[in-house]
PDB file of C-alpha atoms in Angstrom:
ATOM      1  CA  MET Y   1     152.334   6.373 115.336  1.00 62.00           C
ATOM      2  CA  ALA Y   2     155.899   6.668 114.124  1.00 83.00           C
ATOM      3  CA  VAL Y   3     157.180   9.588 112.108  1.00 91.00           C
ATOM      4  CA  ASP Y   4     160.094   8.487 109.950  1.00 93.00           C
ATOM      5  CA  ALA Y   5     162.798  10.611 108.323  1.00 93.00           C
ATOM      6  CA  LEU Y   6     160.768  11.134 105.110  1.00 95.00           C
ATOM      7  CA  ASP Y   7     157.712  12.184 107.136  1.00 95.00           C
ATOM      8  CA  ALA Y   8     159.911  14.714 108.954  1.00 95.00           C
ATOM      9  CA  LYS Y   9     161.149  16.108 105.616  1.00 95.00           C
ATOM     10  CA  ILE Y  10     157.550  16.421 104.423  1.00 96.00           C
ATOM     11  CA  LEU Y  11     156.513  18.192 107.624  1.00 95.00           C
ATOM     12  CA  ARG Y  12     159.483  20.546 107.378  1.00 94.00           C
ATOM     13  CA  LEU Y  13     158.462  21.522 103.837  1.00 94.00           C
ATOM     14  CA  LEU Y  14     154.858  22.068 104.923  1.00 93.00           C
ATOM     15  CA  LEU Y  15     156.020  24.397 107.687  1.00 92.00           C
ATOM     16  CA  GLU Y  16     158.605  26.268 105.619  1.00 92.00           C
ATOM     17  CA  GLN Y  17     156.591  26.526 102.385  1.00 92.00           C
ATOM     18  CA  PRO Y  18     152.895  26.217 103.336  1.00 90.00           C
ATOM     19  CA  ARG Y  19     151.547  27.555 100.028  1.00 90.00           C
ATOM     20  CA  THR Y  20     153.411  25.160  97.760  1.00 92.00           C
ATOM     21  CA  SER Y  21     151.557  22.506  95.759  1.00 93.00           C
ATOM     22  CA  VAL Y  22     151.713  18.787  96.462  1.00 94.00           C
ATOM     23  CA  ARG Y  23     153.306  18.311  93.047  1.00 95.00           C
ATOM     24  CA  GLU Y  24     156.092  20.759  93.938  1.00 95.00           C
ATOM     25  CA  TYR Y  25     156.672  19.128  97.334  1.00 96.00           C
ATOM     26  CA  ALA Y  26     157.034  15.753  95.594  1.00 96.00           C
ATOM     27  CA  ARG Y  27     159.497  17.231  93.104  1.00 96.00           C
ATOM     28  CA  VAL Y  28     161.611  18.840  95.838  1.00 95.00           C
ATOM     29  CA  LEU Y  29     161.667  15.587  97.832  1.00 96.00           C
ATOM     30  CA  GLY Y  30     162.314  13.443  94.769  1.00 96.00           C
ATOM     31  CA  ILE Y  31     159.343  11.143  95.394  1.00 97.00           C
ATOM     32  CA  ALA Y  32     156.188  10.287  93.468  1.00 96.00           C
ATOM     33  CA  ARG Y  33     153.196  12.550  93.977  1.00 96.00           C
ATOM     34  CA  GLY Y  34     151.096   9.516  94.988  1.00 96.00           C
ATOM     35  CA  THR Y  35     153.638   8.568  97.652  1.00 96.00           C
ATOM     36  CA  LEU Y  36     153.576  12.097  99.041  1.00 96.00           C
ATOM     37  CA  GLN Y  37     149.779  12.236  99.020  1.00 96.00           C
ATOM     38  CA  ALA Y  38     149.527   8.863 100.796  1.00 96.00           C
ATOM     39  CA  ARG Y  39     151.915  10.090 103.479  1.00 96.00           C
ATOM     40  CA  LEU Y  40     150.024  13.373 103.907  1.00 96.00           C
ATOM     41  CA  ASP Y  41     146.753  11.452 104.222  1.00 95.00           C
ATOM     42  CA  ARG Y  42     148.264   9.147 106.865  1.00 95.00           C
ATOM     43  CA  LEU Y  43     149.757  12.076 108.809  1.00 96.00           C
ATOM     44  CA  GLU Y  44     146.344  13.765 108.836  1.00 95.00           C
ATOM     45  CA  ARG Y  45     144.518  10.560 109.764  1.00 94.00           C
ATOM     46  CA  GLU Y  46     146.923   9.939 112.660  1.00 94.00           C
ATOM     47  CA  GLY Y  47     146.560  13.494 113.949  1.00 93.00           C
ATOM     48  CA  VAL Y  48     150.098  14.682 113.206  1.00 95.00           C
ATOM     49  CA  ILE Y  49     148.806  17.287 110.746  1.00 94.00           C
ATOM     50  CA  THR Y  50     145.889  19.025 112.434  1.00 92.00           C
ATOM     51  CA  GLY Y  51     145.162  21.897 110.079  1.00 87.00           C
ATOM     52  CA  SER Y  52     146.239  23.709 106.990  1.00 83.00           C
ATOM     53  CA  GLY Y  53     144.658  27.136 107.296  1.00 82.00           C
ATOM     54  CA  PRO Y  54     146.477  30.418 107.759  1.00 84.00           C
ATOM     55  CA  ARG Y  55     147.815  31.431 111.176  1.00 86.00           C
ATOM     56  CA  LEU Y  56     146.233  34.725 112.135  1.00 91.00           C
ATOM     57  CA  SER Y  57     147.601  37.396 114.440  1.00 94.00           C
ATOM     58  CA  PRO Y  58     145.178  38.490 117.178  1.00 96.00           C
ATOM     59  CA  GLY Y  59     147.207  41.707 117.451  1.00 95.00           C
ATOM     60  CA  ALA Y  60     146.625  42.501 113.780  1.00 96.00           C
ATOM     61  CA  LEU Y  61     142.927  41.837 114.407  1.00 96.00           C
ATOM     62  CA  GLY Y  62     142.922  44.610 117.014  1.00 97.00           C
ATOM     63  CA  HIS Y  63     143.628  42.440 120.076  1.00 98.00           C
ATOM     64  CA  PRO Y  64     147.311  43.037 120.948  1.00 97.00           C
ATOM     65  CA  VAL Y  65     147.008  42.249 124.676  1.00 98.00           C
ATOM     66  CA  LEU Y  66     147.709  38.620 125.563  1.00 98.00           C
ATOM     67  CA  ALA Y  67     147.156  37.076 128.976  1.00 98.00           C
ATOM     68  CA  PHE Y  68     147.019  33.648 130.555  1.00 98.00           C
ATOM     69  CA  VAL Y  69     144.148  33.227 132.981  1.00 98.00           C
ATOM     70  CA  HIS Y  70     144.259  30.408 135.520  1.00 97.00           C
ATOM     71  CA  ILE Y  71     140.730  29.396 136.471  1.00 98.00           C
ATOM     72  CA  GLU Y  72     139.783  27.481 139.604  1.00 97.00           C
ATOM     73  CA  VAL Y  73     136.574  25.515 139.113  1.00 97.00           C
ATOM     74  CA  THR Y  74     134.076  24.045 141.569  1.00 97.00           C
ATOM     75  CA  GLN Y  75     134.569  20.283 141.696  1.00 95.00           C
ATOM     76  CA  GLY Y  76     132.408  18.524 139.114  1.00 96.00           C
ATOM     77  CA  HIS Y  77     131.950  21.606 136.913  1.00 97.00           C
ATOM     78  CA  LEU Y  78     135.026  21.362 134.690  1.00 97.00           C
ATOM     79  CA  ASP Y  79     133.184  20.372 131.512  1.00 97.00           C
ATOM     80  CA  THR Y  80     130.451  22.967 132.048  1.00 97.00           C
ATOM     81  CA  VAL Y  81     132.972  25.764 132.551  1.00 98.00           C
ATOM     82  CA  ALA Y  82     135.021  24.611 129.569  1.00 98.00           C
ATOM     83  CA  GLU Y  83     131.903  24.729 127.386  1.00 98.00           C
ATOM     84  CA  ALA Y  84     131.160  28.255 128.633  1.00 98.00           C
ATOM     85  CA  LEU Y  85     134.740  29.346 127.886  1.00 98.00           C
ATOM     86  CA  ALA Y  86     134.297  28.182 124.293  1.00 98.00           C
ATOM     87  CA  GLU Y  87     131.534  30.794 123.924  1.00 98.00           C
ATOM     88  CA  VAL Y  88     133.881  33.719 124.721  1.00 98.00           C
ATOM     89  CA  PRO Y  89     135.542  34.899 121.487  1.00 98.00           C
ATOM     90  CA  GLU Y  90     138.549  36.410 123.269  1.00 98.00           C
ATOM     91  CA  ILE Y  91     139.521  32.996 124.628  1.00 98.00           C
ATOM     92  CA  ILE Y  92     141.666  31.534 121.884  1.00 97.00           C
ATOM     93  CA  GLU Y  93     142.764  28.392 123.765  1.00 97.00           C
ATOM     94  CA  ALA Y  94     141.954  26.684 127.048  1.00 98.00           C
ATOM     95  CA  PHE Y  95     143.555  23.692 128.742  1.00 98.00           C
ATOM     96  CA  SER Y  96     142.916  21.497 131.764  1.00 97.00           C
ATOM     97  CA  ILE Y  97     146.000  21.811 133.963  1.00 97.00           C
ATOM     98  CA  THR Y  98     147.606  20.641 137.169  1.00 95.00           C
ATOM     99  CA  GLY Y  99     148.958  23.029 139.768  1.00 89.00           C
ATOM    100  CA  GLY Y 100     147.437  26.404 140.565  1.00 82.00           C
ATOM    101  CA  GLY Y 101     144.010  26.068 139.049  1.00 89.00           C
ATOM    102  CA  ASP Y 102     141.964  23.663 136.997  1.00 97.00           C
ATOM    103  CA  LEU Y 103     141.963  25.429 133.627  1.00 98.00           C
ATOM    104  CA  MET Y 104     144.303  27.822 131.894  1.00 98.00           C
ATOM    105  CA  ALA Y 105     142.946  30.073 129.156  1.00 98.00           C
ATOM    106  CA  ARG Y 106     144.891  32.049 126.592  1.00 98.00           C
ATOM    107  CA  VAL Y 107     143.006  35.322 126.332  1.00 98.00           C
ATOM    108  CA  VAL Y 108     143.422  38.234 123.918  1.00 98.00           C
ATOM    109  CA  ALA Y 109     142.039  41.734 124.352  1.00 98.00           C
ATOM    110  CA  ARG Y 110     142.042  45.185 122.781  1.00 98.00           C
ATOM    111  CA  ASP Y 111     143.582  46.799 125.879  1.00 98.00           C
ATOM    112  CA  ALA Y 112     143.843  46.331 129.656  1.00 98.00           C
ATOM    113  CA  ALA Y 113     140.292  47.558 130.264  1.00 98.00           C
ATOM    114  CA  HIS Y 114     138.920  45.077 127.719  1.00 98.00           C
ATOM    115  CA  LEU Y 115     140.940  42.309 129.396  1.00 98.00           C
ATOM    116  CA  GLU Y 116     139.316  43.243 132.703  1.00 98.00           C
ATOM    117  CA  ASP Y 117     135.889  43.011 131.046  1.00 98.00           C
ATOM    118  CA  VAL Y 118     136.688  39.531 129.727  1.00 98.00           C
ATOM    119  CA  ILE Y 119     137.881  38.411 133.166  1.00 98.00           C
ATOM    120  CA  GLN Y 120     134.652  39.721 134.683  1.00 98.00           C
ATOM    121  CA  VAL Y 121     132.726  37.519 132.246  1.00 98.00           C
ATOM    122  CA  LEU Y 122     134.814  34.551 133.413  1.00 98.00           C
ATOM    123  CA  VAL Y 123     134.355  35.121 137.147  1.00 97.00           C
ATOM    124  CA  GLN Y 124     130.581  35.345 136.692  1.00 97.00           C
ATOM    125  CA  MET Y 125     130.370  31.928 135.044  1.00 98.00           C
ATOM    126  CA  PRO Y 126     128.652  29.285 137.172  1.00 97.00           C
ATOM    127  CA  GLY Y 127     131.288  26.948 138.547  1.00 97.00           C
ATOM    128  CA  VAL Y 128     134.182  29.443 138.469  1.00 98.00           C
ATOM    129  CA  VAL Y 129     135.600  29.936 141.969  1.00 97.00           C
ATOM    130  CA  ARG Y 130     138.409  32.384 141.183  1.00 96.00           C
ATOM    131  CA  THR Y 131     140.850  33.446 138.509  1.00 97.00           C
ATOM    132  CA  ARG Y 132     144.481  34.543 138.438  1.00 97.00           C
ATOM    133  CA  THR Y 133     145.726  36.497 135.441  1.00 98.00           C
ATOM    134  CA  GLU Y 134     149.218  36.874 134.039  1.00 97.00           C
ATOM    135  CA  MET Y 135     149.671  39.447 131.262  1.00 98.00           C
ATOM    136  CA  VAL Y 136     152.259  38.809 128.594  1.00 98.00           C
ATOM    137  CA  LEU Y 137     154.837  41.556 128.217  1.00 97.00           C
ATOM    138  CA  ARG Y 138     156.629  40.253 125.140  1.00 96.00           C
ATOM    139  CA  GLU Y 139     156.733  37.024 123.167  1.00 95.00           C
ATOM    140  CA  ARG Y 140     160.207  35.516 123.493  1.00 96.00           C
ATOM    141  CA  VAL Y 141     159.777  32.258 121.585  1.00 96.00           C
ATOM    142  CA  PRO Y 142     156.901  32.235 119.103  1.00 92.00           C
ATOM    143  CA  TYR Y 143     154.806  29.129 118.627  1.00 91.00           C
ATOM    144  CA  ARG Y 144     156.890  26.711 116.609  1.00 92.00           C
ATOM    145  CA  VAL Y 145     157.182  23.030 115.912  1.00 93.00           C
ATOM    146  CA  LEU Y 146     159.948  22.972 113.291  1.00 93.00           C
ATOM    147  CA  PRO Y 147     162.748  22.302 115.844  1.00 95.00           C
ATOM    148  CA  LEU Y 148     160.679  19.399 117.187  1.00 95.00           C
ATOM    149  CA  VAL Y 149     160.110  18.042 113.662  1.00 94.00           C
ATOM    150  CA  ASP Y 150     163.855  18.253 112.994  1.00 93.00           C
ATOM    151  CA  SER Y 151     164.609  16.438 116.258  1.00 94.00           C
ATOM    152  CA  VAL Y 152     162.123  13.662 115.491  1.00 93.00           C
ATOM    153  CA  GLY Y 153     163.534  13.332 111.957  1.00 92.00           C
ATOM    154  CA  ARG Y 154     167.123  13.033 113.242  1.00 91.00           C
ATOM    155  CA  ALA Y 155     166.055  10.403 115.783  1.00 91.00           C
ATOM    156  CA  ALA Y 156     164.232   8.445 113.043  1.00 90.00           C
ATOM    157  CA  GLN Y 157     167.350   8.508 110.853  1.00 87.00           C
ATOM    158  CA  ARG Y 158     169.455   7.191 113.749  1.00 87.00           C
ATOM    159  CA  GLY Y 159     166.881   4.477 114.312  1.00 80.00           C
ATOM    160  CA  GLY Y 160     165.534   5.561 117.659  1.00 62.00           C
TER     161      GLY Y 160
END
């Protein structure tokens, strides 16, 4: 899957102006609406665009505490534990990892006591050996992909 310079411009617009219409994107880019729609369809089909819904703030939903929980799992139980993690609403992401643990979960909570309650749910799951928790003090670089899109677009313009 190659993202060319026009794809990068489209992605930049989607990130900067997510509520704009396809017609307006096409006008801004100076391309036909059909061309834009075909590119959007391809980018979705190839997994570059993975969603279009609003980004929500867990803090604004009453869960301002953020922590990363490293989870060590009994060998052979990774899928079972991952399925159990998906049932815990405070776990907003989970990844298989290398290093200190088998899984890393991004966990939100109302306060420190609620975070402890969530961790207690995790340690009681069959297949969980132990956990290690790191609480976030402050977000320094928010989730972003625009700098990456710009970098890929520049590389595509240079031809590599």
